Short mmCIF file of C-alpha atoms in Angstrom, two decimals:
data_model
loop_
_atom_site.label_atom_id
_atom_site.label_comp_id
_atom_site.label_asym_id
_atom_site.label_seq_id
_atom_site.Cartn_x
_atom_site.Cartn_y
_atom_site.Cartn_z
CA UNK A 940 53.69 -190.44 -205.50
CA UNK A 941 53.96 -189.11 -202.08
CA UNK A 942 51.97 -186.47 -200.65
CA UNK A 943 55.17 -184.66 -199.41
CA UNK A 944 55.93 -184.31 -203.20
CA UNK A 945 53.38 -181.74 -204.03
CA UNK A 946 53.45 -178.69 -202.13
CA UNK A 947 50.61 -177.60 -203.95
CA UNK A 948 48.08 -179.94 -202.28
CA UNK A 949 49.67 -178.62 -198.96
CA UNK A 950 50.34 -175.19 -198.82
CA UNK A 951 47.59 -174.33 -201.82
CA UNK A 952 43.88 -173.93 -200.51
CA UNK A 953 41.21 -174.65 -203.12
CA UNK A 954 39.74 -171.17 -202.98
CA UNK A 955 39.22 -168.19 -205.28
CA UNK A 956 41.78 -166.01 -204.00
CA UNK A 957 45.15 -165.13 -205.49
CA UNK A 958 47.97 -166.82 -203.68
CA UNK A 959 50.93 -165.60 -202.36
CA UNK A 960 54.21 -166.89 -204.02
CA UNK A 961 55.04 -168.72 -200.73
CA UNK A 962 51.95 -170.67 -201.11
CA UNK A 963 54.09 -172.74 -203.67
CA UNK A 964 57.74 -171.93 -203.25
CA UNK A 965 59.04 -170.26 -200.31
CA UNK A 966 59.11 -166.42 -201.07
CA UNK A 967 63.50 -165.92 -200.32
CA UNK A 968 66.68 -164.03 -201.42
CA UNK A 969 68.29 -166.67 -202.44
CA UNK A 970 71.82 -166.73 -202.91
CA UNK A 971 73.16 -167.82 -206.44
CA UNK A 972 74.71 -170.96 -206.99
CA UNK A 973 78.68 -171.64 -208.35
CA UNK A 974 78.20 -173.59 -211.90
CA UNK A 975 79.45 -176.73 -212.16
CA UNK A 976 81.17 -175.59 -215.30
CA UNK A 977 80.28 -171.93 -216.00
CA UNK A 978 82.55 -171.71 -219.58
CA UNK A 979 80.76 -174.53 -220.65
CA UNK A 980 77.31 -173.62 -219.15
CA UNK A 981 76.37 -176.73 -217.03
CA UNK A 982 75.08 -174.95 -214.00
CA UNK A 983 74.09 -178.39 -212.10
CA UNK A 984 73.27 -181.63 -212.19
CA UNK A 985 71.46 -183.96 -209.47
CA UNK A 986 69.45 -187.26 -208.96
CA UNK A 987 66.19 -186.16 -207.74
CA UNK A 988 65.17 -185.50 -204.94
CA UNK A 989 68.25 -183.66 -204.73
CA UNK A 990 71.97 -184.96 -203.04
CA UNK A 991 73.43 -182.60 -201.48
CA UNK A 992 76.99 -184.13 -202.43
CA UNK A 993 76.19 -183.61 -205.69
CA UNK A 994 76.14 -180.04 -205.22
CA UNK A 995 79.19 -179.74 -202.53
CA UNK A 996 81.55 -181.80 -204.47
CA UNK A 997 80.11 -181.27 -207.97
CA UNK A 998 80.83 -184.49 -208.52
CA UNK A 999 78.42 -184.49 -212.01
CA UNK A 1000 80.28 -183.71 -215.25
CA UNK A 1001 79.11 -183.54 -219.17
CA UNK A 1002 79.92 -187.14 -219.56
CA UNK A 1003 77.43 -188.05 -216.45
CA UNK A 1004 74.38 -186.46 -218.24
CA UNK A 1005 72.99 -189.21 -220.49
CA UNK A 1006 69.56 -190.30 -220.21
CA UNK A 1007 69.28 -192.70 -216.99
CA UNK A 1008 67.93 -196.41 -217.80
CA UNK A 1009 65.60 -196.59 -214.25
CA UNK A 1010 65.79 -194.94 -210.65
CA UNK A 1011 64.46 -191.02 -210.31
CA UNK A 1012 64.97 -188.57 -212.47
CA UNK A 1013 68.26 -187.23 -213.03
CA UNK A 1014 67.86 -182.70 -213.03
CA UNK A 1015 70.17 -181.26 -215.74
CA UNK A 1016 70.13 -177.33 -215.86
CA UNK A 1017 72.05 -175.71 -218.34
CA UNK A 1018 73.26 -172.13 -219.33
CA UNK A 1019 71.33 -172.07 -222.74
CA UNK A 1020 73.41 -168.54 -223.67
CA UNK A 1021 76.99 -171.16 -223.81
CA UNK A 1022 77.82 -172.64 -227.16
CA UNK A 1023 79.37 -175.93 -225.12
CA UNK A 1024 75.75 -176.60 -223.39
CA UNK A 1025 73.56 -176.02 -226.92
CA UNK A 1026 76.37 -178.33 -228.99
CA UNK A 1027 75.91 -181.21 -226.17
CA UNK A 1028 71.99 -180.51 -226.43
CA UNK A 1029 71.95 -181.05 -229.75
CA UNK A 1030 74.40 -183.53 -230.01
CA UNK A 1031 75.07 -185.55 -227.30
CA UNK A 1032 72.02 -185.78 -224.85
CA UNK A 1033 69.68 -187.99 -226.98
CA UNK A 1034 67.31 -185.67 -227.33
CA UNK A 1035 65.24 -185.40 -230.88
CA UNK A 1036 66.45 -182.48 -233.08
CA UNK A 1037 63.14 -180.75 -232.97
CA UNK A 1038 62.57 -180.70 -229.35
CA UNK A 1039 66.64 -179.43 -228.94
CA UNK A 1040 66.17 -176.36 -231.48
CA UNK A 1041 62.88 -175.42 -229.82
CA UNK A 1042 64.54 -175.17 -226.06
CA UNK A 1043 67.11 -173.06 -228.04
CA UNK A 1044 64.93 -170.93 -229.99
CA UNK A 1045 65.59 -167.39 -229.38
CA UNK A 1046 61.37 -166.38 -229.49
CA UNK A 1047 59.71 -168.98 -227.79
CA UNK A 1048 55.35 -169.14 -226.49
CA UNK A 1049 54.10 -171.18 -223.74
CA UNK A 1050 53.31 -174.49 -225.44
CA UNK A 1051 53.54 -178.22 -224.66
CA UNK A 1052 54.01 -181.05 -226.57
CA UNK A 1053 54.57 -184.65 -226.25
CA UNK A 1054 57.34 -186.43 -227.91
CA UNK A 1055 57.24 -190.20 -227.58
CA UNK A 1056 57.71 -190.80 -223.37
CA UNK A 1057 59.04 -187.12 -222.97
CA UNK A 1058 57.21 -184.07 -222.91
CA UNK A 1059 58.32 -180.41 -224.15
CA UNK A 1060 56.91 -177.49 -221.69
CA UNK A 1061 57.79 -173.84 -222.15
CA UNK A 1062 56.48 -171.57 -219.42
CA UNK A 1063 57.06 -168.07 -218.76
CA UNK A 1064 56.91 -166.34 -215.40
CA UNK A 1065 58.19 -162.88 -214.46
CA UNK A 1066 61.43 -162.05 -214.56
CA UNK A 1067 62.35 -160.34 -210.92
CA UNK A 1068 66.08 -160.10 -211.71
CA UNK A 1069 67.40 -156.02 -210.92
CA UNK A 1070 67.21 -153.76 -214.04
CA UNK A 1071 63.69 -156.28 -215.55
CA UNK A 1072 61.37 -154.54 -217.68
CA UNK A 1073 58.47 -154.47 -215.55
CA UNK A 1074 56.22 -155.97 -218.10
CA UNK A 1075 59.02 -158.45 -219.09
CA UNK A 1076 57.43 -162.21 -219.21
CA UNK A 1077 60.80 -165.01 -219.40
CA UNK A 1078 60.70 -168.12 -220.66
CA UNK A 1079 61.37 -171.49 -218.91
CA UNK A 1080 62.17 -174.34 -221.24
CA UNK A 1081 61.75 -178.07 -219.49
CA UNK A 1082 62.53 -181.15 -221.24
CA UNK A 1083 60.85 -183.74 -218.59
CA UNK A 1084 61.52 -188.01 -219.58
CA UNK A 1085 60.90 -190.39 -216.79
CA UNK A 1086 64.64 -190.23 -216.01
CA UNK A 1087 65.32 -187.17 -216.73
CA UNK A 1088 64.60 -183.75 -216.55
CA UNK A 1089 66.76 -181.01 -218.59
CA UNK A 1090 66.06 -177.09 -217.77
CA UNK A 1091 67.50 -174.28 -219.71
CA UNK A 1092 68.04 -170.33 -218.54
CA UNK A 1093 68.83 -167.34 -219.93
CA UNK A 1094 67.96 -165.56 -216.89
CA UNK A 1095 67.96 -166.69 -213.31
CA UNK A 1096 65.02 -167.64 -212.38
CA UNK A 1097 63.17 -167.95 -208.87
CA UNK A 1098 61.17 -170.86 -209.09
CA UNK A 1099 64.10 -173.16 -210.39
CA UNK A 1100 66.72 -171.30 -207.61
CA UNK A 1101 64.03 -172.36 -204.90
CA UNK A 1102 64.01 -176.20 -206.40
CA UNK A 1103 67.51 -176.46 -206.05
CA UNK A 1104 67.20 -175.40 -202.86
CA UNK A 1105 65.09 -177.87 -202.28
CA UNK A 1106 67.32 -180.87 -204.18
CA UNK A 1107 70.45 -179.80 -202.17
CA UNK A 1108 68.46 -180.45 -198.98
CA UNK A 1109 66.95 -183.89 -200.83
CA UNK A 1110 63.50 -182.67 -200.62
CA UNK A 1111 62.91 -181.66 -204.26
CA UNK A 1112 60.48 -184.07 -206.14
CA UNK A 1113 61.32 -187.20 -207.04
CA UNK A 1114 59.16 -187.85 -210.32
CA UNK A 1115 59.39 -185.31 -213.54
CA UNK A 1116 55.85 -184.96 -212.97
CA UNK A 1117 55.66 -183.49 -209.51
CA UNK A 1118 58.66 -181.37 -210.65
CA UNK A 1119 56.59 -179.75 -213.13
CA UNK A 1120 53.78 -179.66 -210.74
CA UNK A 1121 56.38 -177.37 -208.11
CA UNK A 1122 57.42 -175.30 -211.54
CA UNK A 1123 53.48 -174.81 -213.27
CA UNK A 1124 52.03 -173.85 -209.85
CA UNK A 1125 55.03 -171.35 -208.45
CA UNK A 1126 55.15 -169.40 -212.30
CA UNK A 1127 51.44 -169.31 -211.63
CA UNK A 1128 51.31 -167.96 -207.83
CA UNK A 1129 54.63 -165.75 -208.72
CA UNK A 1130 52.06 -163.79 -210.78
CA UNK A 1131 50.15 -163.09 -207.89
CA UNK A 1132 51.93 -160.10 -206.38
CA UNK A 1133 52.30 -158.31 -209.95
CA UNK A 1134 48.80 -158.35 -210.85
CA UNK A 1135 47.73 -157.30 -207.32
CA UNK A 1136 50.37 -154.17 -207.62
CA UNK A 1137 48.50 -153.43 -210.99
CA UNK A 1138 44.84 -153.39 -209.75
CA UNK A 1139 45.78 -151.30 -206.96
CA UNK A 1140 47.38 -148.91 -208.93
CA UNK A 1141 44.55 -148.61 -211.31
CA UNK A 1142 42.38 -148.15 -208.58
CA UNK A 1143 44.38 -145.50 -206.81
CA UNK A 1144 44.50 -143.69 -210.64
CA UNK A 1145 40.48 -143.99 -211.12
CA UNK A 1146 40.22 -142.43 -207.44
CA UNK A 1147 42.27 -139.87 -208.25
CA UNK A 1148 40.82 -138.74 -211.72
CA UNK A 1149 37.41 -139.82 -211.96
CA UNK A 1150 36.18 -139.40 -207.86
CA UNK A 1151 38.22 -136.24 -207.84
CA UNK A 1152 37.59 -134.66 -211.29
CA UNK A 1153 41.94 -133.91 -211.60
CA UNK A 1154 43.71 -134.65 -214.91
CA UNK A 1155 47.16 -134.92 -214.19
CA UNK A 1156 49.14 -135.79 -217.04
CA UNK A 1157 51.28 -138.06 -214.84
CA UNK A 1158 47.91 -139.96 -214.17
CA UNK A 1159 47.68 -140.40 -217.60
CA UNK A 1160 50.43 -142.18 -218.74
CA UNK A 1161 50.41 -144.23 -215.87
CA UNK A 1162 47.46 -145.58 -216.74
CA UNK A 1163 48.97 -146.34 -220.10
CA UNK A 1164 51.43 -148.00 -219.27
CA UNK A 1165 48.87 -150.34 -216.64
CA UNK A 1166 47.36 -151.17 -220.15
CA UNK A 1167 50.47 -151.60 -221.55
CA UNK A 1168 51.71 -154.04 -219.36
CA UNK A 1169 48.43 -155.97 -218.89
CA UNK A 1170 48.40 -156.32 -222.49
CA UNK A 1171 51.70 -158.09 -222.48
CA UNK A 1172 51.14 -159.84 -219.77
CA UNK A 1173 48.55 -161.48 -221.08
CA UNK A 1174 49.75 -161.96 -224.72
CA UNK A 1175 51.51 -164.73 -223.07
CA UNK A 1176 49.46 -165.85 -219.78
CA UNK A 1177 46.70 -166.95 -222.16
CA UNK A 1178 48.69 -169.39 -224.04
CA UNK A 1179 50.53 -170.60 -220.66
CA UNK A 1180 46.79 -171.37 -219.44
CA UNK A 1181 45.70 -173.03 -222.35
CA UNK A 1182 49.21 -175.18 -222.53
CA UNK A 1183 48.66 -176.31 -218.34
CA UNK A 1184 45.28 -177.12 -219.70
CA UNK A 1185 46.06 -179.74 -222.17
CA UNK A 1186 48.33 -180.75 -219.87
CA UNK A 1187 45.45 -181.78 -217.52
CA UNK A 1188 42.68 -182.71 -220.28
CA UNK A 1189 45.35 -185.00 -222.30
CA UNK A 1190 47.53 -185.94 -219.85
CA UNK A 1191 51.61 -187.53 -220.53
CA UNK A 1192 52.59 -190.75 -219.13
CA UNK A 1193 54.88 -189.19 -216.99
CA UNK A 1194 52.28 -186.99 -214.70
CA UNK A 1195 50.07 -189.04 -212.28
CA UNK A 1196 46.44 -188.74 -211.66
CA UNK A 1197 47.97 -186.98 -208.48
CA UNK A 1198 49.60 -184.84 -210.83
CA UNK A 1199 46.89 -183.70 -213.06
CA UNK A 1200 44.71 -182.69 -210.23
CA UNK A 1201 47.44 -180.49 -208.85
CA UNK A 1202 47.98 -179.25 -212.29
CA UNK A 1203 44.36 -178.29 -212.37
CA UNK A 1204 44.82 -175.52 -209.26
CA UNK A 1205 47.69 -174.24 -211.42
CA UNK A 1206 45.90 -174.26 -214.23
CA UNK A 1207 42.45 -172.47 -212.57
CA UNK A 1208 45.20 -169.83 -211.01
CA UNK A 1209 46.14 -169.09 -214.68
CA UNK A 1210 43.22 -168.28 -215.36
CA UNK A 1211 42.12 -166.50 -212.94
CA UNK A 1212 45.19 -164.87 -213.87
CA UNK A 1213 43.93 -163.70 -217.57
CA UNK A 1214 40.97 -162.83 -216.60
CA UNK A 1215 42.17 -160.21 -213.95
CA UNK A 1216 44.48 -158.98 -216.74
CA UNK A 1217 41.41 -158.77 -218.98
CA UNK A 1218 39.77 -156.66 -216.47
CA UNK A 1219 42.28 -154.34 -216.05
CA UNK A 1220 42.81 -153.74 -219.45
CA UNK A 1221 39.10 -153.22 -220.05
CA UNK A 1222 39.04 -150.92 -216.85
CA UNK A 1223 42.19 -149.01 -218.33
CA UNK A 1224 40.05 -148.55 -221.32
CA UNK A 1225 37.29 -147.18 -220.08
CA UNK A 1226 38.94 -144.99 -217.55
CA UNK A 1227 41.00 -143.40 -220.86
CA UNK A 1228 37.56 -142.76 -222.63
CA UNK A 1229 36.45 -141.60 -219.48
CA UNK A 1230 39.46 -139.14 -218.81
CA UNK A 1231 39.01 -137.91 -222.49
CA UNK A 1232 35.44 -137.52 -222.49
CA UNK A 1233 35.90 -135.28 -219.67
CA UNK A 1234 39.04 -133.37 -221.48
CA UNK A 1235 36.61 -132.94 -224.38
CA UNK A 1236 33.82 -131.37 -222.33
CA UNK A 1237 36.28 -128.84 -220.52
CA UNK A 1238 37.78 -127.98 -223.87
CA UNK A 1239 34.50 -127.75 -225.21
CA UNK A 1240 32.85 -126.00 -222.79
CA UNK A 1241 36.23 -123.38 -222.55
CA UNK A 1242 35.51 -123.12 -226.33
CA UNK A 1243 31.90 -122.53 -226.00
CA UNK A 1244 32.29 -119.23 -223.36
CA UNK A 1245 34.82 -118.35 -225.72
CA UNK A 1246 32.53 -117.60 -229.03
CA UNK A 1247 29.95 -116.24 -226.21
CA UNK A 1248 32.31 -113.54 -225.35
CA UNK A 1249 33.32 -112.92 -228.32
CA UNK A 1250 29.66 -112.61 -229.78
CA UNK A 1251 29.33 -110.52 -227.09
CA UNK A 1252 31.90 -108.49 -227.76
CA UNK A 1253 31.40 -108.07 -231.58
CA UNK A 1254 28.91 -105.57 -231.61
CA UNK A 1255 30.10 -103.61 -228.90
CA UNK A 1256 33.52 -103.24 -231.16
CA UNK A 1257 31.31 -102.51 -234.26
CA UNK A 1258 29.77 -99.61 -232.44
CA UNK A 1259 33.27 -98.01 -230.69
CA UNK A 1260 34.57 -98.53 -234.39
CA UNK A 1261 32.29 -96.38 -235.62
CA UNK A 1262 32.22 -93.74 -233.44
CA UNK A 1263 36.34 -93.84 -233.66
CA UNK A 1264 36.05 -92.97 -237.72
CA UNK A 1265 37.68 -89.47 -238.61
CA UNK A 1266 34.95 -87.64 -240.67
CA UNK A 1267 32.26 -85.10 -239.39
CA UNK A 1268 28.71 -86.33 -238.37
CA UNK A 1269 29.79 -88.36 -235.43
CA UNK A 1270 26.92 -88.44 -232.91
CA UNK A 1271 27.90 -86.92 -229.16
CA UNK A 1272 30.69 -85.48 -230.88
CA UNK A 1273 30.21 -81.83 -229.04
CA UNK A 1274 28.63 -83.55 -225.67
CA UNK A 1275 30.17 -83.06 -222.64
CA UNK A 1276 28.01 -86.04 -221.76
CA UNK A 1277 28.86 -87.83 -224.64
CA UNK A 1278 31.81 -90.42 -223.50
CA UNK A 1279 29.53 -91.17 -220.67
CA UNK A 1280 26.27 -92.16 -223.01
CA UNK A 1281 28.28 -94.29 -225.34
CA UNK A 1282 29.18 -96.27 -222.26
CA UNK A 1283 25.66 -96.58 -221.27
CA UNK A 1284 24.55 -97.88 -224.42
CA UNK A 1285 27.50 -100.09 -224.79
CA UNK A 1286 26.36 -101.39 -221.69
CA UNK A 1287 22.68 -101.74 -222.29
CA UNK A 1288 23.58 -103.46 -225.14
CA UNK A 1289 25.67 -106.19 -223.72
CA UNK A 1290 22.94 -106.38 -220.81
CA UNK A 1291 20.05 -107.11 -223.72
CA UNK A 1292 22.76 -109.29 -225.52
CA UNK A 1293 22.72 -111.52 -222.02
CA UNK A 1294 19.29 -111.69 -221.24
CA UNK A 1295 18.96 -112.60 -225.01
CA UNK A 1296 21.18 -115.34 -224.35
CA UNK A 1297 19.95 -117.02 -221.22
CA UNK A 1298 16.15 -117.08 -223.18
CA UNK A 1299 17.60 -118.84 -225.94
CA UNK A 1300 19.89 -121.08 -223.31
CA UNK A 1301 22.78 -120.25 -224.92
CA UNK A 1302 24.10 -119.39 -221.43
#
C-alpha cells in the first residue's frame, strides 16, 4: 500500500527511545464529533480514506452498514453502551456470534484472533478523558474484514478521534491493515508520556528519601501508588505486546508485509513499554524495603538508647529508694553533708555504669 498510509514508517525513527504521541497521531484537543444517530449509537460511518461528505451530510445510515463486496474499507464506529448499536451487531451486520459478544463483553484483555478473512483485535490504551483513574487502561475493540472495519467505544478515545480527523480530510488509511497499523502504534506511543511522568516521579521520591535520609509519609504512599499503577499498567500492556506480536509472527491476510514490519516498531515500543513498567515496579520495591529498613534502624536504634537509659537509671532509683524508706539506720541521715554525698555517688555510679558500657560497646 502506499507509503503515505503508514505514518509510522514516517514520523517513527527506528531507535530505542520512547516516542512522543505525535510521533504517530498528532498530539490535539480535538473537538468531539455530532453522532450520526446518538439514540441509536452509530457515531459514524465512512469509506476509507475518509469523505468528508460523509461526515457533513451524514449521509450513512444503519441500513448502509453491511459488509461491502470490493472497493476500501468501509469505517463503522459505534456507541457500544446503546442497545440499538449491540442488537444490529449481533443481528444485522454479518458478523459471527462469537466475535459480536466478545466486542460487547463488559471485561475484555488485549487479544487477537482470526476468524475466517476477519480478524478480532482488542487493545487498550489510556484513557485521558477528565475525571480518568490515573491508572485506568480502556479497551478498544476492532473488528477489521477487507471491506470493513467496525470500532466500538465506551469512552472517547484519542487515537480513533485523531483517525477521523484524518478520514474527514480523506487522508485516513485506505486498507484495514494500515488502519490498525495508525491504531497499534498511537495506543503504543500514547503510553509514552505516562510512563515517563512515572519514572520521574520515582526518581524525584528516591532523591528525596534515600539521598536525603527524610521519611515523609506523603513520600510514602506516593510511591505506593507508582507501584500501584505500574502494576496495572502492566497487567494489561503485557498481553497487548504479546497480542501485536502474533500479529507480526502469524500474520492475517488482511495486513501486508508493509504492515507487519510497521507492526513490529509497535510491537518493540510495547515492549519496551513492559519492561520500563517492570523496572519501576522493581525500583518501587526496593525503595519500600529500603525506606523500611531505614524506619527499622531508627526505631531500633530509638529503642536501643531507650533500655540504655533506663539500665542506667535502674540502679540509681534502687539506691534513692532506699535511702527514701521510713525506718532508722539510714546512712547520712544526721549529715549536713549528706544530700550532697548521695549525689556524688549517684553520680560516680552512673559515670562507672558508662565507661562500663562503652568497654563492652554497648554504647
Amino acid at each position: 500500500m502506499p507509503e503515505a498510509d503508514h505514518p509510522l514508517s514516517l514520523c517513527w525513527p527506528h531507535t530505542h527511545r520512547l516516542p512522543r504521541s505525535s510521533d504517530i497521531l498528532p498530539d490535539m484537543d480535538i473537538p468531539p464529533i455530532t453522532p450520526f444517530d446518538a439514540e441509536g449509537g452509530l457515531v459514524f460511518a465512512t469509506r476509507m480514506p475518509g469523505e468528508p461528505g460523509d461526515f457533513d451530510e451524514k449521509k450513512r445510515g444503519w441500513s448502509d452498514l453491511g459488509y461491502p463486496e470490493s472497493g476500501p474499507p468501509l469505517w463503522v464506529h459505534l456507541d457500544l453502551t446503546r442497545p440499538h448499536s449491540q442488537s444490529w451487531l449481533r443481528s444485522e451486520s454479518g458478523v459471527d456470534p462469537i466475535v459480536a459478544e466478545s466486542l460487547l463483553a463488559e471485561e475484555t484483555r488485549p487479544r487477537v484472533q482470526e476468524f475466517g478473512e476477519g480478524v478480532l483485535v482488542i487493545l487498550r490504551g489510556i484513557n485521558s478523558n477528565p475525571g480518568a483513574e490515573h491508572d485506568e487502561l480502556i479497551a478498544m475493540r476492532l473488528w477489521l474484514e477487507p471491506t470493513r472495519i467496525i470500532t466500538l467505544r465506551e469512552y472517547r478515545f484519542q487515537t480513533i478521534a485523531a483517525l477521523r480527523v484524518r478520514a474527514q480530510k480523506g487522508d485516513a488509511p485506505t486498507t484495514a491493515g494500515g488502519f490498525l497499523v495508525a491504531v497499534a502504534g498511537s495506543l503504543a506511543s500514547n503510553m509514552s508520556p505516562t510512563i515517563v511522568n512515572l519514572e520521574e516521579r520515582l526518581d524525584e521520591i528516591e532523591e528525596r528519601m534515600l539521598e536525603h535520609e527524610t521519611d515523609d509519609p506523603r513520600w510514602r504512599s506516593q510511591l505506593a501508588t507508582i507501584r500501584r499503577q505500574a502494576i496495572s499498567y502492566r497487567r494489561h500492556i503485557v498481553p497487548q505486546r504479546d497480542a501485536l506480536a502474533r500479529l507480526v509472527h502469524n500474520a492475517p491476510a488482511i495486513l501486508s508485509t508493509r504492515d507487519q514490519a510497521e507492526l513490529r516498531v509497535a510491537m518493540e515500543q510495547s515492549t519496551r513499554v513492559a519492561e520500563a513498567l517492570e523496572e519501576m515496579r522493581d525500583r518501587a520495591a526496593v525503595t519500600q524495603e529500603e525506606m523500611r529498613a531505614r524506619h527499622d534502624a531508627r526505631v531500633g536504634k530509638t529503642v536501643y538508647m531507650l533500655t540504655v537509659v533506663a539500665t542506667i537509671a535502674l540502679p540509681l532509683g534502687l539506691i534513692t529508694g532506699l535511702l527514701g524508706i521510713n525506718v532508722g539506720g539510714i546512712p547520712l541521715e544526721g549529715s549536713v553533708w549528706g544530700f550532697a554525698m548521695v549525689c556524688l555517688i549517684l553520680v560516680l555510679i552512673a559515670i562507672g555504669q558508662i565507661v562500663l558500657f562503652k568497654f563492652m560497646k554497648w554504647l
